[in-house]
Amino acid sequence: MTRTNGKTNPRLLTLITRLKETSRKNEVGIWRDIADRLEAPSRNYAEVNISKISRYASGGETFIVPGKVLGTGALTEPVVVAALNFSSSAADKIEKAKGTCLTIEELLKKNPKGNGVRILR
């Protein structure tokens, strides 16, 4: 059974369940880790700025943020970023750098084994 910690957002509850199921099915710990982070109280969600992504990015990498990506900073490398939410300025900067913004659900569907995904928080 999924701990909800008072969460009522149906998208979030469904996502946590899917992450855990995929983790068990594929024996991949990254999805369980993300599910655990999303189950934590919302004040503990990650808020990552573009500048932090830029600091760790090299072209073509895939990052996952268990929270929101914010638009402070600049990005020059084309990267794939999956997150719960994006600010409009963050999405614009990622796309201008020829990168891609995905929801966590989209990344889970595209890459169920979690190959080459780095977690940022």
Backbone as XML, in Angstrom:
<?xml version="1.0"?>
<chain id="A" units="angstrom">
  <residue number="1" name="MET">
    <atom name="N" x="0.838" y="-1.188" z="0.000"/>
    <atom name="CA" x="0.000" y="0.000" z="0.000"/>
    <atom name="C" x="0.879" y="1.246" z="0.000"/>
  </residue>
  <residue number="2" name="THR">
    <atom name="N" x="0.458" y="2.247" z="-0.727"/>
    <atom name="CA" x="1.220" y="3.484" z="-0.848"/>
    <atom name="C" x="0.950" y="4.398" z="0.340"/>
  </residue>
  <residue number="3" name="ARG">
    <atom name="N" x="2.032" y="4.866" z="0.974"/>
    <atom name="CA" x="1.880" y="5.907" z="1.994"/>
    <atom name="C" x="1.514" y="7.178" z="1.259"/>
  </residue>
  <residue number="4" name="THR">
    <atom name="N" x="0.542" y="7.905" z="1.770"/>
    <atom name="CA" x="0.160" y="9.115" z="1.056"/>
    <atom name="C" x="0.604" y="10.379" z="1.762"/>
  </residue>
  <residue number="5" name="ASN">
    <atom name="N" x="0.905" y="10.303" z="3.058"/>
    <atom name="CA" x="1.314" y="11.498" z="3.808"/>
    <atom name="C" x="0.362" y="12.660" z="3.562"/>
  </residue>
  <residue number="6" name="GLY">
    <atom name="N" x="-0.940" y="12.349" z="3.462"/>
    <atom name="CA" x="-1.926" y="13.399" z="3.280"/>
    <atom name="C" x="-2.043" y="13.905" z="1.855"/>
  </residue>
  <residue number="7" name="LYS">
    <atom name="N" x="-1.401" y="13.254" z="0.910"/>
    <atom name="CA" x="-1.448" y="13.710" z="-0.480"/>
    <atom name="C" x="-2.803" y="13.365" z="-1.094"/>
  </residue>
  <residue number="8" name="THR">
    <atom name="N" x="-3.357" y="14.310" z="-1.847"/>
    <atom name="CA" x="-4.646" y="14.091" z="-2.495"/>
    <atom name="C" x="-4.572" y="14.276" z="-4.002"/>
  </residue>
  <residue number="9" name="ASN">
    <atom name="N" x="-3.436" y="14.687" z="-4.535"/>
    <atom name="CA" x="-3.268" y="14.900" z="-5.969"/>
    <atom name="C" x="-3.308" y="13.543" z="-6.675"/>
  </residue>
  <residue number="10" name="PRO">
    <atom name="N" x="-4.349" y="13.282" z="-7.475"/>
    <atom name="CA" x="-4.456" y="11.967" z="-8.126"/>
    <atom name="C" x="-3.286" y="11.674" z="-9.072"/>
  </residue>
  <residue number="11" name="ARG">
    <atom name="N" x="-2.773" y="12.693" z="-9.761"/>
    <atom name="CA" x="-1.619" y="12.478" z="-10.657"/>
    <atom name="C" x="-0.429" y="11.985" z="-9.864"/>
  </residue>
  <residue number="12" name="LEU">
    <atom name="N" x="-0.162" y="12.608" z="-8.730"/>
    <atom name="CA" x="0.981" y="12.242" z="-7.908"/>
    <atom name="C" x="0.819" y="10.843" z="-7.323"/>
  </residue>
  <residue number="13" name="LEU">
    <atom name="N" x="-0.363" y="10.520" z="-6.838"/>
    <atom name="CA" x="-0.599" y="9.193" z="-6.267"/>
    <atom name="C" x="-0.436" y="8.097" z="-7.322"/>
  </residue>
  <residue number="14" name="THR">
    <atom name="N" x="-0.962" y="8.349" z="-8.521"/>
    <atom name="CA" x="-0.821" y="7.386" z="-9.614"/>
    <atom name="C" x="0.649" y="7.241" z="-10.018"/>
  </residue>
  <residue number="15" name="LEU">
    <atom name="N" x="1.358" y="8.359" z="-10.102"/>
    <atom name="CA" x="2.774" y="8.330" z="-10.467"/>
    <atom name="C" x="3.588" y="7.521" z="-9.457"/>
  </residue>
  <residue number="16" name="ILE">
    <atom name="N" x="3.370" y="7.736" z="-8.185"/>
    <atom name="CA" x="4.109" y="7.008" z="-7.148"/>
    <atom name="C" x="3.860" y="5.512" z="-7.279"/>
  </residue>
  <residue number="17" name="THR">
    <atom name="N" x="2.613" y="5.134" z="-7.500"/>
    <atom name="CA" x="2.275" y="3.717" z="-7.676"/>
    <atom name="C" x="2.973" y="3.135" z="-8.902"/>
  </residue>
  <residue number="18" name="ARG">
    <atom name="N" x="2.939" y="3.865" z="-10.024"/>
    <atom name="CA" x="3.599" y="3.381" z="-11.257"/>
    <atom name="C" x="5.108" y="3.268" z="-11.091"/>
  </residue>
  <residue number="19" name="LEU">
    <atom name="N" x="5.708" y="4.213" z="-10.382"/>
    <atom name="CA" x="7.153" y="4.160" z="-10.143"/>
    <atom name="C" x="7.515" y="2.907" z="-9.343"/>
  </residue>
  <residue number="20" name="LYS">
    <atom name="N" x="6.755" y="2.627" z="-8.316"/>
    <atom name="CA" x="7.032" y="1.448" z="-7.490"/>
    <atom name="C" x="6.831" y="0.155" z="-8.276"/>
  </residue>
  <residue number="21" name="GLU">
    <atom name="N" x="5.767" y="0.098" z="-9.063"/>
    <atom name="CA" x="5.514" y="-1.095" z="-9.874"/>
    <atom name="C" x="6.633" y="-1.320" z="-10.888"/>
  </residue>
  <residue number="22" name="THR">
    <atom name="N" x="7.061" y="-0.255" z="-11.552"/>
    <atom name="CA" x="8.135" y="-0.368" z="-12.539"/>
    <atom name="C" x="9.439" y="-0.774" z="-11.866"/>
  </residue>
  <residue number="23" name="SER">
    <atom name="N" x="9.690" y="-0.239" z="-10.687"/>
    <atom name="CA" x="10.901" y="-0.593" z="-9.939"/>
    <atom name="C" x="10.929" y="-2.082" z="-9.617"/>
  </residue>
  <residue number="24" name="ARG">
    <atom name="N" x="9.796" y="-2.591" z="-9.151"/>
    <atom name="CA" x="9.715" y="-4.029" z="-8.822"/>
    <atom name="C" x="9.835" y="-4.893" z="-10.073"/>
  </residue>
  <residue number="25" name="LYS">
    <atom name="N" x="9.096" y="-4.524" z="-11.111"/>
    <atom name="CA" x="9.053" y="-5.311" z="-12.347"/>
    <atom name="C" x="10.426" y="-5.404" z="-13.009"/>
  </residue>
  <residue number="26" name="ASN">
    <atom name="N" x="11.139" y="-4.283" z="-13.084"/>
    <atom name="CA" x="12.426" y="-4.235" z="-13.778"/>
    <atom name="C" x="13.628" y="-4.336" z="-12.847"/>
  </residue>
  <residue number="27" name="GLU">
    <atom name="N" x="13.351" y="-4.465" z="-11.549"/>
    <atom name="CA" x="14.418" y="-4.528" z="-10.545"/>
    <atom name="C" x="15.380" y="-3.347" z="-10.692"/>
  </residue>
  <residue number="28" name="VAL">
    <atom name="N" x="14.795" y="-2.144" z="-10.725"/>
    <atom name="CA" x="15.559" y="-0.915" z="-10.906"/>
    <atom name="C" x="15.314" y="-0.008" z="-9.703"/>
  </residue>
  <residue number="29" name="GLY">
    <atom name="N" x="16.369" y="0.298" z="-8.970"/>
    <atom name="CA" x="16.239" y="1.083" z="-7.751"/>
    <atom name="C" x="15.945" y="2.555" z="-7.956"/>
  </residue>
  <residue number="30" name="ILE">
    <atom name="N" x="16.290" y="3.111" z="-9.122"/>
    <atom name="CA" x="16.118" y="4.556" z="-9.321"/>
    <atom name="C" x="14.653" y="4.960" z="-9.210"/>
  </residue>
  <residue number="31" name="TRP">
    <atom name="N" x="13.753" y="4.131" z="-9.732"/>
    <atom name="CA" x="12.334" y="4.494" z="-9.692"/>
    <atom name="C" x="11.783" y="4.417" z="-8.266"/>
  </residue>
  <residue number="32" name="ARG">
    <atom name="N" x="12.265" y="3.475" z="-7.475"/>
    <atom name="CA" x="11.848" y="3.392" z="-6.073"/>
    <atom name="C" x="12.356" y="4.623" z="-5.314"/>
  </residue>
  <residue number="33" name="ASP">
    <atom name="N" x="13.576" y="5.035" z="-5.619"/>
    <atom name="CA" x="14.157" y="6.220" z="-4.987"/>
    <atom name="C" x="13.311" y="7.459" z="-5.291"/>
  </residue>
  <residue number="34" name="ILE">
    <atom name="N" x="12.919" y="7.627" z="-6.551"/>
    <atom name="CA" x="12.100" y="8.775" z="-6.940"/>
    <atom name="C" x="10.732" y="8.699" z="-6.253"/>
  </residue>
  <residue number="35" name="ALA">
    <atom name="N" x="10.140" y="7.512" z="-6.194"/>
    <atom name="CA" x="8.844" y="7.345" z="-5.517"/>
    <atom name="C" x="8.950" y="7.746" z="-4.050"/>
  </residue>
  <residue number="36" name="ASP">
    <atom name="N" x="10.016" y="7.311" z="-3.387"/>
    <atom name="CA" x="10.209" y="7.663" z="-1.978"/>
    <atom name="C" x="10.353" y="9.171" z="-1.795"/>
  </residue>
  <residue number="37" name="ARG">
    <atom name="N" x="11.069" y="9.812" z="-2.704"/>
    <atom name="CA" x="11.251" y="11.267" z="-2.610"/>
    <atom name="C" x="9.929" y="12.006" z="-2.836"/>
  </residue>
  <residue number="38" name="LEU">
    <atom name="N" x="9.094" y="11.479" z="-3.737"/>
    <atom name="CA" x="7.813" y="12.127" z="-4.002"/>
    <atom name="C" x="6.796" y="11.873" z="-2.886"/>
  </residue>
  <residue number="39" name="GLU">
    <atom name="N" x="6.982" y="10.797" z="-2.140"/>
    <atom name="CA" x="6.089" y="10.514" z="-1.019"/>
    <atom name="C" x="6.382" y="11.393" z="0.192"/>
  </residue>
  <residue number="40" name="ALA">
    <atom name="N" x="7.567" y="11.943" z="0.237"/>
    <atom name="CA" x="7.949" y="12.808" z="1.350"/>
    <atom name="C" x="7.034" y="14.029" z="1.375"/>
  </residue>
  <residue number="41" name="PRO">
    <atom name="N" x="6.933" y="14.688" z="2.521"/>
    <atom name="CA" x="6.110" y="15.907" z="2.568"/>
    <atom name="C" x="6.521" y="16.890" z="1.473"/>
  </residue>
  <residue number="42" name="SER">
    <atom name="N" x="5.556" y="17.572" z="0.882"/>
    <atom name="CA" x="5.808" y="18.425" z="-0.285"/>
    <atom name="C" x="6.838" y="19.516" z="-0.027"/>
  </residue>
  <residue number="43" name="ARG">
    <atom name="N" x="6.998" y="19.925" z="1.199"/>
    <atom name="CA" x="8.007" y="20.961" z="1.458"/>
    <atom name="C" x="9.424" y="20.434" z="1.220"/>
  </residue>
  <residue number="44" name="ASN">
    <atom name="N" x="9.555" y="19.124" z="1.065"/>
    <atom name="CA" x="10.860" y="18.519" z="0.806"/>
    <atom name="C" x="11.093" y="18.236" z="-0.672"/>
  </residue>
  <residue number="45" name="TYR">
    <atom name="N" x="10.146" y="18.639" z="-1.541"/>
    <atom name="CA" x="10.351" y="18.427" z="-2.969"/>
    <atom name="C" x="11.549" y="19.244" z="-3.426"/>
  </residue>
  <residue number="46" name="ALA">
    <atom name="N" x="12.251" y="18.703" z="-4.379"/>
    <atom name="CA" x="13.415" y="19.403" z="-4.922"/>
    <atom name="C" x="12.964" y="20.614" z="-5.734"/>
  </residue>
  <residue number="47" name="GLU">
    <atom name="N" x="13.738" y="21.662" z="-5.651"/>
    <atom name="CA" x="13.600" y="22.824" z="-6.529"/>
    <atom name="C" x="14.985" y="23.072" z="-7.095"/>
  </residue>
  <residue number="48" name="VAL">
    <atom name="N" x="15.129" y="22.783" z="-8.373"/>
    <atom name="CA" x="16.442" y="22.843" z="-9.015"/>
    <atom name="C" x="16.425" y="23.928" z="-10.073"/>
  </residue>
  <residue number="49" name="ASN">
    <atom name="N" x="17.412" y="24.797" z="-10.020"/>
    <atom name="CA" x="17.555" y="25.853" z="-11.021"/>
    <atom name="C" x="18.310" y="25.346" z="-12.238"/>
  </residue>
  <residue number="50" name="ILE">
    <atom name="N" x="18.083" y="26.000" z="-13.360"/>
    <atom name="CA" x="18.791" y="25.700" z="-14.606"/>
    <atom name="C" x="20.305" y="25.748" z="-14.392"/>
  </residue>
  <residue number="51" name="SER">
    <atom name="N" x="20.767" y="26.664" z="-13.545"/>
    <atom name="CA" x="22.208" y="26.788" z="-13.298"/>
    <atom name="C" x="22.792" y="25.495" z="-12.732"/>
  </residue>
  <residue number="52" name="LYS">
    <atom name="N" x="22.051" y="24.799" z="-11.892"/>
    <atom name="CA" x="22.544" y="23.532" z="-11.332"/>
    <atom name="C" x="22.584" y="22.457" z="-12.411"/>
  </residue>
  <residue number="53" name="ILE">
    <atom name="N" x="21.583" y="22.414" z="-13.253"/>
    <atom name="CA" x="21.588" y="21.452" z="-14.355"/>
    <atom name="C" x="22.789" y="21.722" z="-15.247"/>
  </residue>
  <residue number="54" name="SER">
    <atom name="N" x="23.029" y="22.994" z="-15.549"/>
    <atom name="CA" x="24.146" y="23.384" z="-16.395"/>
    <atom name="C" x="25.485" y="22.962" z="-15.794"/>
  </residue>
  <residue number="55" name="ARG">
    <atom name="N" x="25.601" y="23.079" z="-14.482"/>
    <atom name="CA" x="26.843" y="22.730" z="-13.788"/>
    <atom name="C" x="27.200" y="21.253" z="-13.982"/>
  </residue>
  <residue number="56" name="TYR">
    <atom name="N" x="26.200" y="20.392" z="-14.017"/>
    <atom name="CA" x="26.447" y="18.949" z="-14.106"/>
    <atom name="C" x="26.247" y="18.376" z="-15.503"/>
  </residue>
  <residue number="57" name="ALA">
    <atom name="N" x="25.774" y="19.175" z="-16.430"/>
    <atom name="CA" x="25.375" y="18.663" z="-17.744"/>
    <atom name="C" x="26.526" y="18.525" z="-18.724"/>
  </residue>
  <residue number="58" name="SER">
    <atom name="N" x="26.450" y="17.441" z="-19.460"/>
    <atom name="CA" x="27.217" y="17.326" z="-20.691"/>
    <atom name="C" x="26.205" y="16.843" z="-21.720"/>
  </residue>
  <residue number="59" name="GLY">
    <atom name="N" x="26.357" y="17.255" z="-22.941"/>
    <atom name="CA" x="25.353" y="17.040" z="-23.973"/>
    <atom name="C" x="24.772" y="15.637" z="-24.023"/>
  </residue>
  <residue number="60" name="GLY">
    <atom name="N" x="23.457" y="15.581" z="-24.153"/>
    <atom name="CA" x="22.765" y="14.318" z="-24.323"/>
    <atom name="C" x="22.417" y="13.584" z="-23.038"/>
  </residue>
  <residue number="61" name="GLU">
    <atom name="N" x="22.803" y="14.111" z="-21.897"/>
    <atom name="CA" x="22.489" y="13.441" z="-20.638"/>
    <atom name="C" x="21.010" y="13.580" z="-20.296"/>
  </residue>
  <residue number="62" name="THR">
    <atom name="N" x="20.556" y="12.681" z="-19.420"/>
    <atom name="CA" x="19.180" y="12.717" z="-18.944"/>
    <atom name="C" x="19.193" y="12.916" z="-17.441"/>
  </residue>
  <residue number="63" name="PHE">
    <atom name="N" x="18.426" y="13.917" z="-16.989"/>
    <atom name="CA" x="18.311" y="14.220" z="-15.567"/>
    <atom name="C" x="16.863" y="14.091" z="-15.139"/>
  </residue>
  <residue number="64" name="ILE">
    <atom name="N" x="16.664" y="13.708" z="-13.882"/>
    <atom name="CA" x="15.327" y="13.682" z="-13.317"/>
    <atom name="C" x="15.334" y="14.511" z="-12.043"/>
  </residue>
  <residue number="65" name="VAL">
    <atom name="N" x="14.314" y="15.340" z="-11.893"/>
    <atom name="CA" x="14.174" y="16.202" z="-10.725"/>
    <atom name="C" x="12.863" y="15.813" z="-10.042"/>
  </residue>
  <residue number="66" name="PRO">
    <atom name="N" x="12.929" y="15.255" z="-8.839"/>
    <atom name="CA" x="11.690" y="14.897" z="-8.140"/>
    <atom name="C" x="11.063" y="16.134" z="-7.499"/>
  </residue>
  <residue number="67" name="GLY">
    <atom name="N" x="10.671" y="17.066" z="-8.332"/>
    <atom name="CA" x="10.108" y="18.326" z="-7.886"/>
    <atom name="C" x="9.992" y="19.261" z="-9.063"/>
  </residue>
  <residue number="68" name="LYS">
    <atom name="N" x="10.384" y="20.512" z="-8.865"/>
    <atom name="CA" x="10.203" y="21.541" z="-9.885"/>
    <atom name="C" x="11.539" y="22.084" z="-10.387"/>
  </residue>
  <residue number="69" name="VAL">
    <atom name="N" x="11.600" y="22.352" z="-11.684"/>
    <atom name="CA" x="12.770" y="22.987" z="-12.294"/>
    <atom name="C" x="12.449" y="24.468" z="-12.450"/>
  </residue>
  <residue number="70" name="LEU">
    <atom name="N" x="13.350" y="25.314" z="-11.950"/>
    <atom name="CA" x="13.176" y="26.765" z="-11.985"/>
    <atom name="C" x="14.134" y="27.388" z="-12.998"/>
  </residue>
  <residue number="71" name="GLY">
    <atom name="N" x="13.843" y="28.600" z="-13.432"/>
    <atom name="CA" x="14.537" y="29.201" z="-14.563"/>
    <atom name="C" x="15.767" y="30.030" z="-14.296"/>
  </residue>
  <residue number="72" name="THR">
    <atom name="N" x="16.293" y="30.083" z="-13.084"/>
    <atom name="CA" x="17.475" y="30.896" z="-12.819"/>
    <atom name="C" x="18.710" y="30.236" z="-13.414"/>
  </residue>
  <residue number="73" name="GLY">
    <atom name="N" x="19.463" y="30.993" z="-14.186"/>
    <atom name="CA" x="20.689" y="30.479" z="-14.780"/>
    <atom name="C" x="20.571" y="30.341" z="-16.284"/>
  </residue>
  <residue number="74" name="ALA">
    <atom name="N" x="21.617" y="29.782" z="-16.875"/>
    <atom name="CA" x="21.662" y="29.590" z="-18.327"/>
    <atom name="C" x="22.090" y="28.161" z="-18.617"/>
  </residue>
  <residue number="75" name="LEU">
    <atom name="N" x="21.633" y="27.656" z="-19.741"/>
    <atom name="CA" x="21.950" y="26.292" z="-20.145"/>
    <atom name="C" x="22.460" y="26.331" z="-21.578"/>
  </residue>
  <residue number="76" name="THR">
    <atom name="N" x="23.601" y="25.699" z="-21.819"/>
    <atom name="CA" x="24.156" y="25.686" z="-23.173"/>
    <atom name="C" x="24.194" y="24.288" z="-23.779"/>
  </residue>
  <residue number="77" name="GLU">
    <atom name="N" x="24.080" y="23.267" z="-22.963"/>
    <atom name="CA" x="24.134" y="21.887" z="-23.441"/>
    <atom name="C" x="22.720" y="21.343" z="-23.684"/>
  </residue>
  <residue number="78" name="PRO">
    <atom name="N" x="22.527" y="20.583" z="-24.761"/>
    <atom name="CA" x="21.216" y="19.958" z="-24.978"/>
    <atom name="C" x="21.075" y="18.730" z="-24.066"/>
  </residue>
  <residue number="79" name="VAL">
    <atom name="N" x="20.170" y="18.804" z="-23.116"/>
    <atom name="CA" x="19.940" y="17.708" z="-22.179"/>
    <atom name="C" x="18.452" y="17.391" z="-22.125"/>
  </residue>
  <residue number="80" name="VAL">
    <atom name="N" x="18.150" y="16.204" z="-21.627"/>
    <atom name="CA" x="16.772" y="15.801" z="-21.381"/>
    <atom name="C" x="16.540" y="15.963" z="-19.889"/>
  </residue>
  <residue number="81" name="VAL">
    <atom name="N" x="15.484" y="16.681" z="-19.533"/>
    <atom name="CA" x="15.166" y="16.902" z="-18.130"/>
    <atom name="C" x="13.728" y="16.452" z="-17.888"/>
  </residue>
  <residue number="82" name="ALA">
    <atom name="N" x="13.562" y="15.553" z="-16.929"/>
    <atom name="CA" x="12.234" y="15.114" z="-16.522"/>
    <atom name="C" x="11.988" y="15.630" z="-15.113"/>
  </residue>
  <residue number="83" name="ALA">
    <atom name="N" x="10.788" y="16.143" z="-14.876"/>
    <atom name="CA" x="10.466" y="16.697" z="-13.567"/>
    <atom name="C" x="8.965" y="16.621" z="-13.329"/>
  </residue>
  <residue number="84" name="LEU">
    <atom name="N" x="8.601" y="16.846" z="-12.082"/>
    <atom name="CA" x="7.188" y="16.911" z="-11.730"/>
    <atom name="C" x="6.570" y="18.149" z="-12.368"/>
  </residue>
  <residue number="85" name="ASN">
    <atom name="N" x="7.279" y="19.277" z="-12.318"/>
    <atom name="CA" x="6.820" y="20.543" z="-12.898"/>
    <atom name="C" x="8.006" y="21.369" z="-13.385"/>
  </residue>
  <residue number="86" name="PHE">
    <atom name="N" x="7.723" y="22.272" z="-14.312"/>
    <atom name="CA" x="8.716" y="23.214" z="-14.826"/>
    <atom name="C" x="8.126" y="24.612" z="-14.760"/>
  </residue>
  <residue number="87" name="SER">
    <atom name="N" x="8.943" y="25.599" z="-14.404"/>
    <atom name="CA" x="8.493" y="26.979" z="-14.569"/>
    <atom name="C" x="8.550" y="27.257" z="-16.073"/>
  </residue>
  <residue number="88" name="SER">
    <atom name="N" x="7.792" y="28.243" z="-16.523"/>
    <atom name="CA" x="7.782" y="28.534" z="-17.961"/>
    <atom name="C" x="9.154" y="28.996" z="-18.445"/>
  </residue>
  <residue number="89" name="SER">
    <atom name="N" x="9.879" y="29.758" z="-17.607"/>
    <atom name="CA" x="11.206" y="30.221" z="-18.029"/>
    <atom name="C" x="12.198" y="29.059" z="-18.102"/>
  </residue>
  <residue number="90" name="ALA">
    <atom name="N" x="12.078" y="28.094" z="-17.213"/>
    <atom name="CA" x="12.969" y="26.926" z="-17.253"/>
    <atom name="C" x="12.715" y="26.104" z="-18.516"/>
  </residue>
  <residue number="91" name="ALA">
    <atom name="N" x="11.458" y="25.877" z="-18.837"/>
    <atom name="CA" x="11.127" y="25.119" z="-20.052"/>
    <atom name="C" x="11.652" y="25.840" z="-21.291"/>
  </residue>
  <residue number="92" name="ASP">
    <atom name="N" x="11.502" y="27.157" z="-21.330"/>
    <atom name="CA" x="12.005" y="27.939" z="-22.469"/>
    <atom name="C" x="13.517" y="27.797" z="-22.614"/>
  </residue>
  <residue number="93" name="LYS">
    <atom name="N" x="14.244" y="27.896" z="-21.510"/>
    <atom name="CA" x="15.711" y="27.820" z="-21.565"/>
    <atom name="C" x="16.196" y="26.436" z="-21.975"/>
  </residue>
  <residue number="94" name="ILE">
    <atom name="N" x="15.524" y="25.400" z="-21.509"/>
    <atom name="CA" x="15.905" y="24.030" z="-21.895"/>
    <atom name="C" x="15.666" y="23.837" z="-23.388"/>
  </residue>
  <residue number="95" name="GLU">
    <atom name="N" x="14.528" y="24.293" z="-23.878"/>
    <atom name="CA" x="14.212" y="24.139" z="-25.295"/>
    <atom name="C" x="15.115" y="24.997" z="-26.184"/>
  </residue>
  <residue number="96" name="LYS">
    <atom name="N" x="15.498" y="26.193" z="-25.734"/>
    <atom name="CA" x="16.404" y="27.042" z="-26.511"/>
    <atom name="C" x="17.790" y="26.419" z="-26.620"/>
  </residue>
  <residue number="97" name="ALA">
    <atom name="N" x="18.173" y="25.605" z="-25.625"/>
    <atom name="CA" x="19.468" y="24.916" z="-25.672"/>
    <atom name="C" x="19.350" y="23.594" z="-26.446"/>
  </residue>
  <residue number="98" name="LYS">
    <atom name="N" x="18.237" y="23.418" z="-27.159"/>
    <atom name="CA" x="17.967" y="22.205" z="-27.957"/>
    <atom name="C" x="17.768" y="20.976" z="-27.070"/>
  </residue>
  <residue number="99" name="GLY">
    <atom name="N" x="17.364" y="21.201" z="-25.827"/>
    <atom name="CA" x="17.076" y="20.109" z="-24.910"/>
    <atom name="C" x="15.600" y="19.742" z="-24.942"/>
  </residue>
  <residue number="100" name="THR">
    <atom name="N" x="15.230" y="18.822" z="-24.057"/>
    <atom name="CA" x="13.863" y="18.327" z="-24.008"/>
    <atom name="C" x="13.351" y="18.331" z="-22.579"/>
  </residue>
  <residue number="101" name="CYS">
    <atom name="N" x="12.125" y="18.774" z="-22.401"/>
    <atom name="CA" x="11.443" y="18.720" z="-21.104"/>
    <atom name="C" x="10.438" y="17.575" z="-21.152"/>
  </residue>
  <residue number="102" name="LEU">
    <atom name="N" x="10.483" y="16.720" z="-20.150"/>
    <atom name="CA" x="9.548" y="15.601" z="-20.053"/>
    <atom name="C" x="8.913" y="15.580" z="-18.671"/>
  </residue>
  <residue number="103" name="THR">
    <atom name="N" x="7.738" y="14.991" z="-18.586"/>
    <atom name="CA" x="7.197" y="14.690" z="-17.267"/>
    <atom name="C" x="7.883" y="13.416" z="-16.796"/>
  </residue>
  <residue number="104" name="ILE">
    <atom name="N" x="7.803" y="13.155" z="-15.517"/>
    <atom name="CA" x="8.397" y="11.920" z="-14.995"/>
    <atom name="C" x="7.682" y="10.720" z="-15.617"/>
  </residue>
  <residue number="105" name="GLU">
    <atom name="N" x="6.379" y="10.835" z="-15.838"/>
    <atom name="CA" x="5.619" y="9.747" z="-16.460"/>
    <atom name="C" x="6.144" y="9.428" z="-17.861"/>
  </residue>
  <residue number="106" name="GLU">
    <atom name="N" x="6.457" y="10.472" z="-18.634"/>
    <atom name="CA" x="6.976" y="10.258" z="-19.992"/>
    <atom name="C" x="8.338" y="9.576" z="-19.958"/>
  </residue>
  <residue number="107" name="LEU">
    <atom name="N" x="9.205" y="9.989" z="-19.036"/>
    <atom name="CA" x="10.519" y="9.356" z="-18.927"/>
    <atom name="C" x="10.383" y="7.908" z="-18.497"/>
  </residue>
  <residue number="108" name="LEU">
    <atom name="N" x="9.488" y="7.639" z="-17.571"/>
    <atom name="CA" x="9.255" y="6.270" z="-17.104"/>
    <atom name="C" x="8.815" y="5.369" z="-18.252"/>
  </residue>
  <residue number="109" name="LYS">
    <atom name="N" x="7.954" y="5.906" z="-19.110"/>
    <atom name="CA" x="7.479" y="5.137" z="-20.264"/>
    <atom name="C" x="8.591" y="4.912" z="-21.288"/>
  </residue>
  <residue number="110" name="LYS">
    <atom name="N" x="9.405" y="5.954" z="-21.553"/>
    <atom name="CA" x="10.491" y="5.869" z="-22.543"/>
    <atom name="C" x="11.661" y="5.025" z="-22.056"/>
  </residue>
  <residue number="111" name="ASN">
    <atom name="N" x="11.921" y="5.045" z="-20.760"/>
    <atom name="CA" x="13.123" y="4.411" z="-20.214"/>
    <atom name="C" x="12.782" y="3.644" z="-18.927"/>
  </residue>
  <residue number="112" name="PRO">
    <atom name="N" x="12.022" y="2.540" z="-19.029"/>
    <atom name="CA" x="11.602" y="1.814" z="-17.824"/>
    <atom name="C" x="12.767" y="1.211" z="-17.027"/>
  </residue>
  <residue number="113" name="LYS">
    <atom name="N" x="13.899" y="1.013" z="-17.667"/>
    <atom name="CA" x="15.071" y="0.465" z="-16.961"/>
    <atom name="C" x="15.877" y="1.559" z="-16.259"/>
  </residue>
  <residue number="114" name="GLY">
    <atom name="N" x="15.594" y="2.825" z="-16.555"/>
    <atom name="CA" x="16.280" y="3.926" z="-15.907"/>
    <atom name="C" x="17.736" y="4.074" z="-16.313"/>
  </residue>
  <residue number="115" name="ASN">
    <atom name="N" x="18.086" y="3.580" z="-17.485"/>
    <atom name="CA" x="19.474" y="3.631" z="-17.959"/>
    <atom name="C" x="19.935" y="5.060" z="-18.199"/>
  </residue>
  <residue number="116" name="GLY">
    <atom name="N" x="21.079" y="5.419" z="-17.626"/>
    <atom name="CA" x="21.699" y="6.702" z="-17.887"/>
    <atom name="C" x="20.989" y="7.905" z="-17.298"/>
  </residue>
  <residue number="117" name="VAL">
    <atom name="N" x="20.123" y="7.689" z="-16.317"/>
    <atom name="CA" x="19.377" y="8.802" z="-15.706"/>
    <atom name="C" x="20.077" y="9.228" z="-14.428"/>
  </residue>
  <residue number="118" name="ARG">
    <atom name="N" x="20.275" y="10.538" z="-14.287"/>
    <atom name="CA" x="20.894" y="11.107" z="-13.074"/>
    <atom name="C" x="19.855" y="11.894" z="-12.300"/>
  </residue>
  <residue number="119" name="ILE">
    <atom name="N" x="19.837" y="11.722" z="-10.991"/>
    <atom name="CA" x="18.894" y="12.431" z="-10.136"/>
    <atom name="C" x="19.556" y="13.730" z="-9.652"/>
  </residue>
  <residue number="120" name="LEU">
    <atom name="N" x="18.806" y="14.828" z="-9.768"/>
    <atom name="CA" x="19.250" y="16.113" z="-9.220"/>
    <atom name="C" x="18.250" y="16.578" z="-8.177"/>
  </residue>
  <residue number="121" name="ARG">
    <atom name="N" x="18.806" y="17.068" z="-7.068"/>
    <atom name="CA" x="17.940" y="17.689" z="-6.063"/>
    <atom name="C" x="18.682" y="18.771" z="-5.336"/>
  </residue>
</chain>
